[in-house]
mmCIF file of C-alpha atoms in Angstrom:
data_model
loop_
_atom_site.group_PDB
_atom_site.id
_atom_site.type_symbol
_atom_site.label_atom_id
_atom_site.label_comp_id
_atom_site.label_asym_id
_atom_site.label_seq_id
_atom_site.Cartn_x
_atom_site.Cartn_y
_atom_site.Cartn_z
ATOM 1 C CA MET A 927 -83.482 -31.822 15.687
ATOM 2 C CA ALA A 928 -85.250 -30.024 14.374
ATOM 3 C CA ASN A 929 -88.354 -33.230 13.141
ATOM 4 C CA GLU A 930 -88.265 -34.090 17.615
ATOM 5 C CA GLY A 931 -91.118 -32.932 18.711
ATOM 6 C CA ILE A 932 -93.320 -33.812 15.596
ATOM 7 C CA LEU A 933 -96.682 -36.188 15.335
ATOM 8 C CA LYS A 934 -96.053 -38.977 13.038
ATOM 9 C CA ASN A 935 -99.107 -40.688 11.090
ATOM 10 C CA PRO A 936 -99.506 -44.492 12.711
ATOM 11 C CA THR A 937 -98.763 -47.076 10.666
ATOM 12 C CA THR A 938 -102.068 -48.593 9.700
ATOM 13 C CA ALA A 939 -101.583 -51.903 8.339
ATOM 14 C CA GLU A 940 -101.630 -55.033 9.576
ATOM 15 C CA VAL A 941 -97.474 -56.196 10.488
ATOM 16 C CA SER A 942 -97.654 -59.014 12.860
ATOM 17 C CA GLY A 943 -99.960 -61.621 11.331
ATOM 18 C CA ALA A 944 -99.058 -64.971 11.410
ATOM 19 C CA SER A 945 -98.508 -67.193 7.937
ATOM 20 C CA ALA A 946 -101.113 -69.552 7.844
ATOM 21 C CA ALA A 947 -98.080 -72.281 8.535
ATOM 22 C CA GLU A 948 -96.504 -70.493 11.790
ATOM 23 C CA ILE A 949 -99.970 -71.079 12.699
ATOM 24 C CA GLY A 950 -100.576 -74.908 11.711
ATOM 25 C CA ALA A 951 -102.745 -74.298 8.542
ATOM 26 C CA ASN A 952 -103.682 -77.485 6.560
ATOM 27 C CA TYR A 953 -103.790 -78.638 3.023
ATOM 28 C CA GLY A 954 -106.624 -77.048 2.229
ATOM 29 C CA GLY A 955 -105.906 -74.173 3.769
ATOM 30 C CA MET A 956 -107.578 -74.087 6.931
ATOM 31 C CA LEU A 957 -107.121 -73.535 9.459
ATOM 32 C CA GLU A 958 -106.269 -76.613 12.648
ATOM 33 C CA ASN A 959 -107.372 -76.428 15.856
ATOM 34 C CA PRO A 960 -104.700 -75.864 17.472
ATOM 35 C CA ASP A 961 -106.727 -77.467 21.213
ATOM 36 C CA ALA A 962 -103.921 -79.895 22.546
ATOM 37 C CA VAL A 963 -106.537 -81.906 24.403
ATOM 38 C CA LEU A 964 -108.919 -81.703 21.558
ATOM 39 C CA GLN A 965 -105.749 -83.877 19.263
ATOM 40 C CA GLN A 966 -104.631 -85.518 21.234
ATOM 41 C CA ARG A 967 -106.952 -87.097 23.226
ATOM 42 C CA GLY A 968 -110.337 -87.186 20.759
ATOM 43 C CA GLY A 969 -107.718 -87.027 17.229
ATOM 44 C CA GLY A 970 -109.619 -82.924 16.257
ATOM 45 C CA ASP A 971 -112.974 -84.545 17.340
ATOM 46 C CA TYR A 972 -114.935 -82.845 19.600
ATOM 47 C CA LYS A 973 -116.959 -85.764 20.431
ATOM 48 C CA VAL A 974 -114.922 -86.405 22.898
ATOM 49 C CA TYR A 975 -115.313 -83.011 24.475
ATOM 50 C CA ALA A 976 -119.016 -83.939 23.742
ATOM 51 C CA GLU A 977 -118.519 -87.235 25.898
ATOM 52 C CA ALA A 978 -117.034 -85.024 28.728
ATOM 53 C CA LEU A 979 -120.036 -83.684 29.054
ATOM 54 C CA ARG A 980 -122.403 -86.887 29.803
ATOM 55 C CA ASP A 981 -121.221 -86.508 33.089
ATOM 56 C CA ASP A 982 -122.773 -85.143 35.773
ATOM 57 C CA GLN A 983 -121.316 -82.979 37.509
ATOM 58 C CA VAL A 984 -119.907 -81.543 34.039
ATOM 59 C CA LYS A 985 -124.045 -81.698 33.181
ATOM 60 C CA SER A 986 -124.642 -79.687 36.599
ATOM 61 C CA CYS A 987 -122.506 -77.184 36.630
ATOM 62 C CA PHE A 988 -122.592 -76.115 32.439
ATOM 63 C CA GLN A 989 -126.322 -76.400 33.171
ATOM 64 C CA GLN A 990 -125.718 -73.544 36.090
ATOM 65 C CA ARG A 991 -124.702 -71.620 33.766
ATOM 66 C CA ARG A 992 -125.974 -71.355 31.140
ATOM 67 C CA LEU A 993 -130.008 -70.987 32.395
ATOM 68 C CA ALA A 994 -128.521 -68.489 34.717
ATOM 69 C CA VAL A 995 -127.868 -66.229 31.412
ATOM 70 C CA VAL A 996 -130.559 -67.409 29.416
ATOM 71 C CA GLY A 997 -133.039 -66.607 32.919
ATOM 72 C CA SER A 998 -132.142 -63.084 32.624
ATOM 73 C CA GLU A 999 -134.322 -61.544 31.191
ATOM 74 C CA TRP A 1000 -132.970 -59.786 27.494
ATOM 75 C CA THR A 1001 -133.947 -56.312 26.689
ATOM 76 C CA VAL A 1002 -133.161 -53.623 23.665
ATOM 77 C CA GLU A 1003 -132.404 -49.943 24.581
ATOM 78 C CA PRO A 1004 -131.886 -47.298 21.757
ATOM 79 C CA GLY A 1005 -128.361 -46.618 20.244
ATOM 80 C CA LEU A 1006 -129.202 -43.275 20.416
ATOM 81 C CA LYS A 1007 -131.398 -41.233 23.762
ATOM 82 C CA GLY A 1008 -133.713 -39.471 22.805
ATOM 83 C CA ASN A 1009 -133.362 -40.146 19.072
ATOM 84 C CA ARG A 1010 -137.134 -41.023 17.517
ATOM 85 C CA ALA A 1011 -135.023 -42.786 14.392
ATOM 86 C CA ALA A 1012 -132.952 -44.778 16.964
ATOM 87 C CA LYS A 1013 -136.553 -45.650 19.197
ATOM 88 C CA LYS A 1014 -137.382 -46.672 16.279
ATOM 89 C CA ALA A 1015 -135.369 -49.212 15.150
ATOM 90 C CA ALA A 1016 -134.711 -50.799 19.081
ATOM 91 C CA ASP A 1017 -138.934 -51.406 18.658
ATOM 92 C CA ALA A 1018 -138.609 -53.335 15.608
ATOM 93 C CA LEU A 1019 -135.160 -55.438 16.493
ATOM 94 C CA ARG A 1020 -137.458 -56.562 20.301
ATOM 95 C CA ASP A 1021 -140.486 -56.907 17.943
ATOM 96 C CA ASN A 1022 -137.906 -59.198 15.797
ATOM 97 C CA LEU A 1023 -136.269 -60.895 18.536
ATOM 98 C CA THR A 1024 -139.498 -61.577 20.551
ATOM 99 C CA ARG A 1025 -141.042 -63.960 17.498
ATOM 100 C CA ILE A 1026 -136.940 -66.531 17.397
ATOM 101 C CA ASP A 1027 -137.153 -67.240 20.431
ATOM 102 C CA PHE A 1028 -134.188 -65.490 21.128
ATOM 103 C CA ASP A 1029 -133.853 -67.025 24.541
ATOM 104 C CA ARG A 1030 -133.831 -70.334 22.881
ATOM 105 C CA ILE A 1031 -130.738 -69.293 20.567
ATOM 106 C CA THR A 1032 -128.821 -67.393 23.121
ATOM 107 C CA ASP A 1033 -129.029 -71.055 25.147
ATOM 108 C CA GLN A 1034 -127.368 -73.621 22.250
ATOM 109 C CA MET A 1035 -125.067 -70.318 21.034
ATOM 110 C CA LEU A 1036 -123.759 -70.953 25.256
ATOM 111 C CA TYR A 1037 -122.331 -74.071 24.392
ATOM 112 C CA GLY A 1038 -119.673 -71.886 22.513
ATOM 113 C CA VAL A 1039 -118.439 -71.561 25.997
ATOM 114 C CA TYR A 1040 -117.710 -75.929 26.484
ATOM 115 C CA TYR A 1041 -116.383 -75.826 22.812
ATOM 116 C CA GLY A 1042 -114.700 -72.994 22.561
ATOM 117 C CA HIS A 1043 -116.614 -72.160 19.210
ATOM 118 C CA ALA A 1044 -119.842 -70.962 18.528
ATOM 119 C CA VAL A 1045 -121.648 -71.018 14.895
ATOM 120 C CA GLY A 1046 -124.681 -69.768 14.025
ATOM 121 C CA GLU A 1047 -126.682 -69.315 10.002
ATOM 122 C CA ILE A 1048 -129.174 -66.186 9.866
ATOM 123 C CA ILE A 1049 -131.269 -66.550 8.249
ATOM 124 C CA TRP A 1050 -133.245 -63.393 5.961
ATOM 125 C CA GLN A 1051 -136.584 -62.680 5.441
ATOM 126 C CA PRO A 1052 -138.831 -59.593 4.470
ATOM 127 C CA ASN A 1053 -141.280 -58.196 5.761
ATOM 128 C CA GLY A 1054 -143.131 -55.731 4.299
ATOM 129 C CA SER A 1055 -140.140 -52.714 4.901
ATOM 130 C CA LEU A 1056 -138.521 -54.501 7.321
ATOM 131 C CA LEU A 1057 -136.072 -57.615 6.294
ATOM 132 C CA ASP A 1058 -136.173 -60.066 9.111
ATOM 133 C CA ILE A 1059 -134.323 -62.576 10.912
ATOM 134 C CA ALA A 1060 -136.819 -64.921 11.037
ATOM 135 C CA ALA A 1061 -134.297 -67.212 12.428
ATOM 136 C CA ILE A 1062 -131.071 -68.166 13.643
ATOM 137 C CA LYS A 1063 -129.519 -71.423 13.390
ATOM 138 C CA VAL A 1064 -126.736 -72.590 15.390
ATOM 139 C CA ARG A 1065 -124.458 -75.288 13.723
ATOM 140 C CA ASP A 1066 -122.802 -78.126 14.198
ATOM 141 C CA ARG A 1067 -119.194 -76.574 14.524
ATOM 142 C CA ALA A 1068 -117.625 -79.326 13.455
ATOM 143 C CA ARG A 1069 -118.510 -78.861 10.451
ATOM 144 C CA PHE A 1070 -116.873 -75.304 9.933
ATOM 145 C CA ARG A 1071 -113.626 -74.241 9.491
ATOM 146 C CA TYR A 1072 -111.521 -70.789 9.337
ATOM 147 C CA ASP A 1073 -108.969 -70.089 6.778
ATOM 148 C CA ILE A 1074 -105.614 -67.160 7.416
ATOM 149 C CA ASP A 1075 -107.773 -64.658 7.820
ATOM 150 C CA GLY A 1076 -111.332 -66.105 9.991
ATOM 151 C CA GLY A 1077 -112.612 -66.432 7.089
ATOM 152 C CA LEU A 1078 -115.755 -69.760 7.625
ATOM 153 C CA HIS A 1079 -115.748 -72.584 5.771
ATOM 154 C CA LEU A 1080 -117.991 -75.193 5.561
ATOM 155 C CA ALA A 1081 -116.564 -78.692 5.660
ATOM 156 C CA ARG A 1082 -117.998 -80.238 1.915
ATOM 157 C CA ALA A 1083 -116.900 -84.469 0.695
ATOM 158 C CA GLY A 1084 -113.244 -84.911 -0.092
ATOM 159 C CA PHE A 1085 -111.593 -82.150 2.207
ATOM 160 C CA LYS A 1086 -112.550 -79.627 0.479
ATOM 161 C CA PHE A 1087 -113.762 -76.876 2.029
ATOM 162 C CA GLU A 1088 -116.850 -74.188 0.787
ATOM 163 C CA ALA A 1089 -115.770 -70.048 2.214
ATOM 164 C CA MET A 1090 -119.382 -69.119 3.540
ATOM 165 C CA PRO A 1091 -121.222 -65.958 2.172
ATOM 166 C CA ASP A 1092 -120.220 -62.515 4.103
ATOM 167 C CA ARG A 1093 -123.417 -61.614 6.657
ATOM 168 C CA LYS A 1094 -125.074 -64.968 7.443
ATOM 169 C CA PHE A 1095 -122.899 -65.626 10.176
ATOM 170 C CA TRP A 1096 -122.664 -64.689 14.188
ATOM 171 C CA THR A 1097 -120.589 -66.414 14.879
ATOM 172 C CA PHE A 1098 -117.688 -66.076 18.485
ATOM 173 C CA ASN A 1099 -115.084 -67.223 19.680
ATOM 174 C CA THR A 1100 -113.178 -67.506 23.552
ATOM 175 C CA GLY A 1101 -110.739 -68.637 26.164
ATOM 176 C CA SER A 1102 -107.693 -68.764 23.780
ATOM 177 C CA ASP A 1103 -104.917 -66.574 25.184
ATOM 178 C CA HIS A 1104 -104.265 -64.194 22.058
ATOM 179 C CA GLY A 1105 -106.199 -63.347 19.038
ATOM 180 C CA ASP A 1106 -104.609 -65.698 16.140
ATOM 181 C CA ASN A 1107 -106.997 -68.538 17.235
ATOM 182 C CA PRO A 1108 -110.130 -68.137 15.843
ATOM 183 C CA TYR A 1109 -111.982 -71.222 17.688
ATOM 184 C CA GLY A 1110 -111.285 -70.755 20.960
ATOM 185 C CA ILE A 1111 -110.390 -73.076 24.267
ATOM 186 C CA GLY A 1112 -113.933 -73.269 26.214
ATOM 187 C CA LEU A 1113 -114.668 -75.260 28.895
ATOM 188 C CA GLY A 1114 -114.514 -78.933 27.609
ATOM 189 C CA HIS A 1115 -110.331 -78.780 27.153
ATOM 190 C CA TYR A 1116 -109.954 -77.786 30.689
ATOM 191 C CA VAL A 1117 -112.745 -81.076 32.559
ATOM 192 C CA TYR A 1118 -111.811 -83.552 30.024
ATOM 193 C CA TRP A 1119 -109.403 -84.789 33.026
ATOM 194 C CA PRO A 1120 -110.730 -84.766 35.653
ATOM 195 C CA VAL A 1121 -114.102 -87.374 34.311
ATOM 196 C CA PHE A 1122 -111.244 -89.323 32.927
ATOM 197 C CA PHE A 1123 -109.689 -89.704 36.338
ATOM 198 C CA LYS A 1124 -113.325 -89.908 37.851
ATOM 199 C CA ARG A 1125 -114.435 -92.432 35.342
ATOM 200 C CA ASN A 1126 -111.001 -94.407 35.982
ATOM 201 C CA GLY A 1127 -111.032 -94.939 39.711
ATOM 202 C CA ILE A 1128 -115.252 -95.223 40.134
ATOM 203 C CA LYS A 1129 -114.135 -98.266 37.473
ATOM 204 C CA PHE A 1130 -111.693 -99.380 40.585
ATOM 205 C CA TRP A 1131 -113.890 -98.273 42.464
ATOM 206 C CA LEU A 1132 -116.635 -100.489 42.029
ATOM 207 C CA ILE A 1133 -114.159 -103.356 41.371
ATOM 208 C CA PHE A 1134 -112.806 -102.812 44.762
ATOM 209 C CA LEU A 1135 -116.307 -103.051 46.072
ATOM 210 C CA GLU A 1136 -116.823 -106.003 44.550
ATOM 211 C CA LYS A 1137 -113.417 -108.260 45.870
ATOM 212 C CA PHE A 1138 -113.610 -106.345 49.775
ATOM 213 C CA GLY A 1139 -117.766 -106.001 49.158
ATOM 214 C CA MET A 1140 -118.436 -109.979 49.883
ATOM 215 C CA PRO A 1141 -116.627 -112.862 51.068
ATOM 216 C CA THR A 1142 -115.098 -114.874 47.759
ATOM 217 C CA ALA A 1143 -117.146 -118.877 48.295
ATOM 218 C CA VAL A 1144 -114.488 -121.222 47.982
ATOM 219 C CA GLY A 1145 -115.144 -124.977 47.159
ATOM 220 C CA LYS A 1146 -113.061 -128.598 47.898
ATOM 221 C CA LEU A 1147 -114.315 -131.246 46.871
ATOM 222 C CA PRO A 1148 -112.491 -134.541 47.834
ATOM 223 C CA ALA A 1149 -108.940 -136.213 46.151
ATOM 224 C CA GLY A 1150 -110.237 -138.856 44.333
ATOM 225 C CA SER A 1151 -113.311 -136.773 42.105
ATOM 226 C CA LYS A 1152 -111.128 -133.439 42.136
ATOM 227 C CA ASP A 1153 -110.768 -134.731 37.569
ATOM 228 C CA ASP A 1154 -114.148 -135.571 37.172
ATOM 229 C CA LYS A 1155 -115.831 -133.235 34.965
ATOM 230 C CA GLU A 1156 -119.387 -133.219 36.085
ATOM 231 C CA THR A 1157 -119.595 -133.152 39.641
ATOM 232 C CA ARG A 1158 -116.991 -129.974 39.420
ATOM 233 C CA LYS A 1159 -118.944 -128.164 36.633
ATOM 234 C CA LYS A 1160 -121.703 -129.006 39.275
ATOM 235 C CA LEU A 1161 -119.169 -127.636 42.383
ATOM 236 C CA LEU A 1162 -119.101 -124.413 40.154
ATOM 237 C CA ALA A 1163 -122.625 -123.575 39.499
ATOM 238 C CA ALA A 1164 -123.299 -124.356 43.664
ATOM 239 C CA LEU A 1165 -120.616 -121.680 44.612
ATOM 240 C CA ARG A 1166 -121.879 -118.639 42.037
ATOM 241 C CA ALA A 1167 -125.101 -119.525 43.581
ATOM 242 C CA VAL A 1168 -124.031 -118.671 46.547
ATOM 243 C CA ALA A 1169 -123.622 -115.559 45.916
ATOM 244 C CA VAL A 1170 -127.064 -114.917 44.817
ATOM 245 C CA ASP A 1171 -129.712 -117.380 46.312
ATOM 246 C CA SER A 1172 -130.303 -117.909 50.122
ATOM 247 C CA ALA A 1173 -129.623 -122.321 49.882
ATOM 248 C CA VAL A 1174 -127.632 -124.395 47.557
ATOM 249 C CA VAL A 1175 -126.706 -127.584 46.725
ATOM 250 C CA ILE A 1176 -124.148 -129.231 46.448
ATOM 251 C CA PRO A 1177 -122.276 -132.511 45.678
ATOM 252 C CA ASP A 1178 -121.599 -135.261 47.731
ATOM 253 C CA GLY A 1179 -118.575 -134.757 49.627
ATOM 254 C CA ALA A 1180 -117.316 -131.180 48.331
ATOM 255 C CA GLU A 1181 -117.142 -128.482 50.843
ATOM 256 C CA ILE A 1182 -118.013 -125.301 50.131
ATOM 257 C CA THR A 1183 -116.133 -121.554 52.465
ATOM 258 C CA LEU A 1184 -115.989 -118.106 52.407
ATOM 259 C CA LEU A 1185 -112.449 -116.484 51.341
ATOM 260 C CA GLU A 1186 -112.754 -112.967 53.297
ATOM 261 C CA ALA A 1187 -110.144 -110.652 51.605
ATOM 262 C CA ALA A 1188 -107.352 -109.085 54.127
ATOM 263 C CA ARG A 1189 -106.398 -105.208 53.273
ATOM 264 C CA SER A 1190 -104.578 -102.752 55.059
ATOM 265 C CA GLY A 1191 -104.285 -99.455 55.086
ATOM 266 C CA ALA A 1192 -107.230 -97.386 54.244
ATOM 267 C CA VAL A 1193 -108.197 -96.651 50.051
ATOM 268 C CA ASP A 1194 -111.112 -93.639 49.637
ATOM 269 C CA TYR A 1195 -112.231 -94.377 46.241
ATOM 270 C CA ASP A 1196 -114.771 -91.464 46.800
ATOM 271 C CA ALA A 1197 -112.709 -88.841 48.833
ATOM 272 C CA MET A 1198 -111.053 -89.331 44.788
ATOM 273 C CA ARG A 1199 -114.245 -89.360 43.357
ATOM 274 C CA ALA A 1200 -115.249 -85.873 45.178
ATOM 275 C CA ALA A 1201 -111.658 -84.318 44.345
ATOM 276 C CA MET A 1202 -112.752 -84.748 40.441
ATOM 277 C CA ASP A 1203 -116.770 -83.178 41.208
ATOM 278 C CA SER A 1204 -114.361 -79.705 42.674
ATOM 279 C CA ALA A 1205 -112.123 -78.800 40.411
ATOM 280 C CA ILE A 1206 -115.059 -79.732 37.429
ATOM 281 C CA SER A 1207 -116.854 -76.995 39.805
ATOM 282 C CA LYS A 1208 -114.319 -74.573 39.854
ATOM 283 C CA VAL A 1209 -113.136 -75.397 35.563
ATOM 284 C CA ILE A 1210 -117.133 -73.637 34.690
ATOM 285 C CA LEU A 1211 -118.028 -72.291 37.936
ATOM 286 C CA SER A 1212 -114.826 -70.751 39.667
ATOM 287 C CA GLN A 1213 -116.361 -71.917 43.151
ATOM 288 C CA THR A 1214 -118.075 -75.570 44.338
ATOM 289 C CA MET A 1215 -120.252 -73.930 47.142
ATOM 290 C CA THR A 1216 -123.090 -73.530 43.878
ATOM 291 C CA THR A 1217 -123.529 -77.275 43.301
ATOM 292 C CA ASP A 1218 -121.698 -79.230 46.534
ATOM 293 C CA ASN A 1219 -122.352 -78.018 50.160
ATOM 294 C CA GLY A 1220 -120.799 -75.432 52.007
ATOM 295 C CA SER A 1221 -119.161 -74.817 55.016
ATOM 296 C CA SER A 1222 -121.418 -71.423 56.184
ATOM 297 C CA LEU A 1223 -123.194 -69.043 54.940
ATOM 298 C CA SER A 1224 -120.818 -66.169 54.247
ATOM 299 C CA GLN A 1225 -118.983 -68.507 52.428
ATOM 300 C CA SER A 1226 -121.788 -70.180 49.821
ATOM 301 C CA GLN A 1227 -122.712 -65.809 49.262
ATOM 302 C CA THR A 1228 -119.023 -65.008 48.490
ATOM 303 C CA HIS A 1229 -119.303 -68.074 46.424
ATOM 304 C CA ALA A 1230 -121.800 -67.457 44.705
ATOM 305 C CA GLY A 1231 -120.857 -64.106 44.051
ATOM 306 C CA VAL A 1232 -118.304 -65.548 41.575
ATOM 307 C CA ARG A 1233 -120.819 -67.583 39.871
ATOM 308 C CA ASP A 1234 -122.867 -63.898 39.138
ATOM 309 C CA MET A 1235 -119.478 -62.891 38.066
ATOM 310 C CA VAL A 1236 -119.227 -65.795 35.677
ATOM 311 C CA VAL A 1237 -122.825 -65.463 34.235
ATOM 312 C CA LYS A 1238 -121.761 -61.975 33.396
ATOM 313 C CA ALA A 1239 -119.477 -61.959 31.064
ATOM 314 C CA ASP A 1240 -121.188 -64.833 29.471
ATOM 315 C CA ALA A 1241 -123.643 -62.812 28.784
ATOM 316 C CA ASP A 1242 -120.959 -59.867 27.865
ATOM 317 C CA LEU A 1243 -119.807 -62.062 24.973
ATOM 318 C CA ILE A 1244 -123.417 -63.121 24.219
ATOM 319 C CA CYS A 1245 -124.684 -60.592 23.939
ATOM 320 C CA SER A 1246 -121.753 -57.914 22.597
ATOM 321 C CA SER A 1247 -121.013 -60.276 19.248
ATOM 322 C CA PHE A 1248 -124.919 -60.302 18.617
ATOM 323 C CA CYS A 1249 -125.064 -55.989 18.885
ATOM 324 C CA GLN A 1250 -121.306 -55.964 16.686
ATOM 325 C CA THR A 1251 -122.767 -58.529 13.380
ATOM 326 C CA VAL A 1252 -126.122 -59.388 12.777
ATOM 327 C CA VAL A 1253 -127.128 -56.743 15.370
ATOM 328 C CA LYS A 1254 -125.383 -54.012 12.609
ATOM 329 C CA TRP A 1255 -126.285 -56.112 9.859
ATOM 330 C CA TRP A 1256 -129.726 -55.607 10.467
ATOM 331 C CA THR A 1257 -130.127 -51.615 11.195
ATOM 332 C CA GLU A 1258 -128.216 -51.661 8.326
ATOM 333 C CA TYR A 1259 -130.226 -52.898 5.672
ATOM 334 C CA ASN A 1260 -133.374 -51.211 7.574
ATOM 335 C CA PHE A 1261 -132.160 -48.252 8.662
ATOM 336 C CA PRO A 1262 -129.405 -47.159 7.121
ATOM 337 C CA GLY A 1263 -127.439 -44.781 9.108
ATOM 338 C CA VAL A 1264 -129.310 -45.654 12.608
ATOM 339 C CA VAL A 1265 -126.761 -46.246 15.908
ATOM 340 C CA PRO A 1266 -127.783 -50.107 16.031
ATOM 341 C CA PRO A 1267 -129.940 -50.571 18.652
ATOM 342 C CA VAL A 1268 -127.610 -52.211 21.968
ATOM 343 C CA VAL A 1269 -128.821 -55.997 23.435
ATOM 344 C CA TYR A 1270 -127.506 -57.307 26.702
ATOM 345 C CA ARG A 1271 -129.081 -58.876 29.319
ATOM 346 C CA VAL A 1272 -130.483 -57.675 33.084
ATOM 347 C CA THR A 1273 -127.620 -60.496 35.567
ATOM 348 C CA THR A 1274 -127.346 -58.212 38.149
ATOM 349 C CA PRO A 1275 -128.993 -59.311 40.603
ATOM 350 C CA PRO A 1276 -132.194 -57.348 42.426
ATOM 351 C CA GLU A 1277 -131.252 -55.334 45.001
ATOM 352 C CA ASP A 1278 -132.762 -55.887 48.477
ATOM 353 C CA LEU A 1279 -135.345 -52.864 49.117
ATOM 354 C CA ALA A 1280 -135.476 -54.088 53.224
ATOM 355 C CA LYS A 1281 -131.569 -53.757 53.439
ATOM 356 C CA ARG A 1282 -132.124 -49.952 51.500
ATOM 357 C CA ALA A 1283 -135.049 -49.232 54.044
ATOM 358 C CA GLU A 1284 -133.159 -49.800 56.222
ATOM 359 C CA ARG A 1285 -129.915 -47.953 55.598
ATOM 360 C CA ASP A 1286 -132.850 -44.760 54.895
ATOM 361 C CA GLU A 1287 -134.198 -45.001 58.181
ATOM 362 C CA LYS A 1288 -130.046 -44.237 59.526
ATOM 363 C CA ILE A 1289 -129.548 -41.856 57.183
ATOM 364 C CA LYS A 1290 -133.567 -39.904 58.134
ATOM 365 C CA ALA A 1291 -131.499 -39.787 61.317
ATOM 366 C CA LEU A 1292 -129.184 -38.218 61.249
ATOM 367 C CA GLY A 1293 -131.586 -35.054 58.904
ATOM 368 C CA TYR A 1294 -131.566 -36.189 55.792
ATOM 369 C CA GLU A 1295 -135.089 -36.462 54.153
ATOM 370 C CA PRO A 1296 -135.862 -38.720 51.215
ATOM 371 C CA THR A 1297 -137.350 -36.741 47.859
ATOM 372 C CA GLU A 1298 -140.588 -37.678 46.362
ATOM 373 C CA GLU A 1299 -138.218 -39.152 43.501
ATOM 374 C CA TYR A 1300 -136.053 -40.662 45.111
ATOM 375 C CA ILE A 1301 -139.293 -42.352 46.873
ATOM 376 C CA LYS A 1302 -140.280 -43.370 43.355
ATOM 377 C CA GLU A 1303 -136.933 -44.344 41.232
ATOM 378 C CA THR A 1304 -136.390 -46.944 44.125
ATOM 379 C CA TYR A 1305 -139.243 -48.357 45.577
ATOM 380 C CA GLY A 1306 -141.303 -48.090 42.432
ATOM 381 C CA GLU A 1307 -144.411 -45.726 41.421
ATOM 382 C CA GLY A 1308 -147.132 -46.023 43.537
ATOM 383 C CA TRP A 1309 -146.430 -44.151 46.220
ATOM 384 C CA ILE A 1310 -148.554 -40.874 47.376
ATOM 385 C CA LYS A 1311 -147.012 -38.218 50.989
ATOM 386 C CA SER A 1312 -149.017 -39.592 53.334
ATOM 387 C CA GLN A 1313 -151.699 -36.767 55.020
ATOM 388 C CA ALA A 1314 -150.047 -36.405 58.473
ATOM 389 C CA ALA A 1315 -147.140 -35.571 56.840
ATOM 390 C CA VAL A 1316 -148.550 -33.047 54.764
ATOM 391 C CA ALA A 1317 -150.107 -31.676 58.184
ATOM 392 C CA ALA A 1318 -146.473 -31.119 59.856
ATOM 393 C CA ILE A 1319 -145.143 -29.195 57.339
ATOM 394 C CA PRO A 1320 -145.584 -25.091 58.645
ATOM 395 C CA ALA A 1321 -147.504 -22.966 56.450
ATOM 396 C CA PHE A 1322 -145.769 -19.980 54.850
ATOM 397 C CA GLY A 1323 -142.374 -21.139 54.570
ATOM 398 C CA GLY A 1324 -142.451 -22.330 58.638
ATOM 399 C CA LEU A 1325 -143.176 -18.988 59.222
ATOM 400 C CA ASP A 1326 -145.748 -18.211 62.189
ATOM 401 C CA PRO A 1327 -149.129 -16.349 60.342
ATOM 402 C CA ASN A 1328 -149.558 -15.309 63.745
ATOM 403 C CA ALA A 1329 -146.339 -13.712 64.861
ATOM 404 C CA SER A 1330 -145.721 -9.382 63.106
ATOM 405 C CA PRO A 1331 -144.102 -8.731 60.430
ATOM 406 C CA GLY A 1332 -140.075 -8.605 60.303
ATOM 407 C CA LEU A 1333 -139.981 -10.161 63.953
ATOM 408 C CA ASP A 1334 -138.337 -13.701 63.908
ATOM 409 C CA PRO A 1335 -141.066 -16.486 65.106
ATOM 410 C CA ASN A 1336 -137.892 -18.078 67.140
ATOM 411 C CA THR A 1337 -136.967 -14.892 68.980
ATOM 412 C CA PRO A 1338 -137.991 -15.569 73.008
ATOM 413 C CA ALA A 1339 -141.682 -13.189 74.346
ATOM 414 C CA ALA A 1340 -140.815 -10.635 75.953
#
């Protein structure tokens, strides 16, 4: 055909967006959170996940994941290297973030990884010629809903929803397998059942300990006094005292024996608790050995590397969403036309310089010398070449000053 090979312009309009009915909008026009566990076990209330967060293993693992991100240093770099305006913008933003305690804000926003999404309100405030970020207040996500276009709305009394202004909120979501769910799917969705089974297992464990850890006291009365309420009352009090006292007084003619519970087979509730703790660790940290005992150093190092990848992903998620929204708005307000600065956290573990030095020594044995630039870049400033090394360098570019001109100094004498 004549038109074959002609490149057509792409369709720019969105054509596959879901309707409100298709993705579960309620009568207020807001999208419902599609998280099945949240809806079925909590009735849509995030308190069900907040309750799971009280579990010791969930608390410990999620705290390790959050603090690993917050503990890594954050930095601000110009969006365009070598550009004076971009450097000035980066310096101003760095000062601004330092004043608002960016680490604390990051820690609170990271709870969005657990619940699925996070909402932070930007408080803008003039500061001389700049429009500063005076504060970022992380809000309770349960108070907000999203419309079909992803717009943020605040829930008011009487099932009314107020649309929030543009450039006012920093939000992100995570964990969903498609882009039609602005609420995301958080870690709480996955740790709910392990926590549920663990708590119920411990409840039965306590019953088991009570039943088999201590014998049951049995009281016997003579046949003629079994209907005597006063005697029965005294004997019952004596039986209760057996559990806590070293000596008891019993009515005349009564008898107390200890009934030992018999059981067969193994009932190990502690194994179930350990299995649920392991499941929680794998959900939150993708491994188990940074929270539980490992079997070898090599295995624990491998597991720590997995955790580091998870931490880096969290840091990238937070910083990327922050740069695409707040940093972009701040730059357009204060430095129009300038490429926005880049905010990121250094999550890569520091290099083991001892291992690097061993490697450099092996390379040197092959006949290669490191440059002065390499030494300073790798091991830092403060290094100068020793006088002995300088003296060992032959003068005149390696030629013997006493040799006759034009002769190869390596040529054997006649």
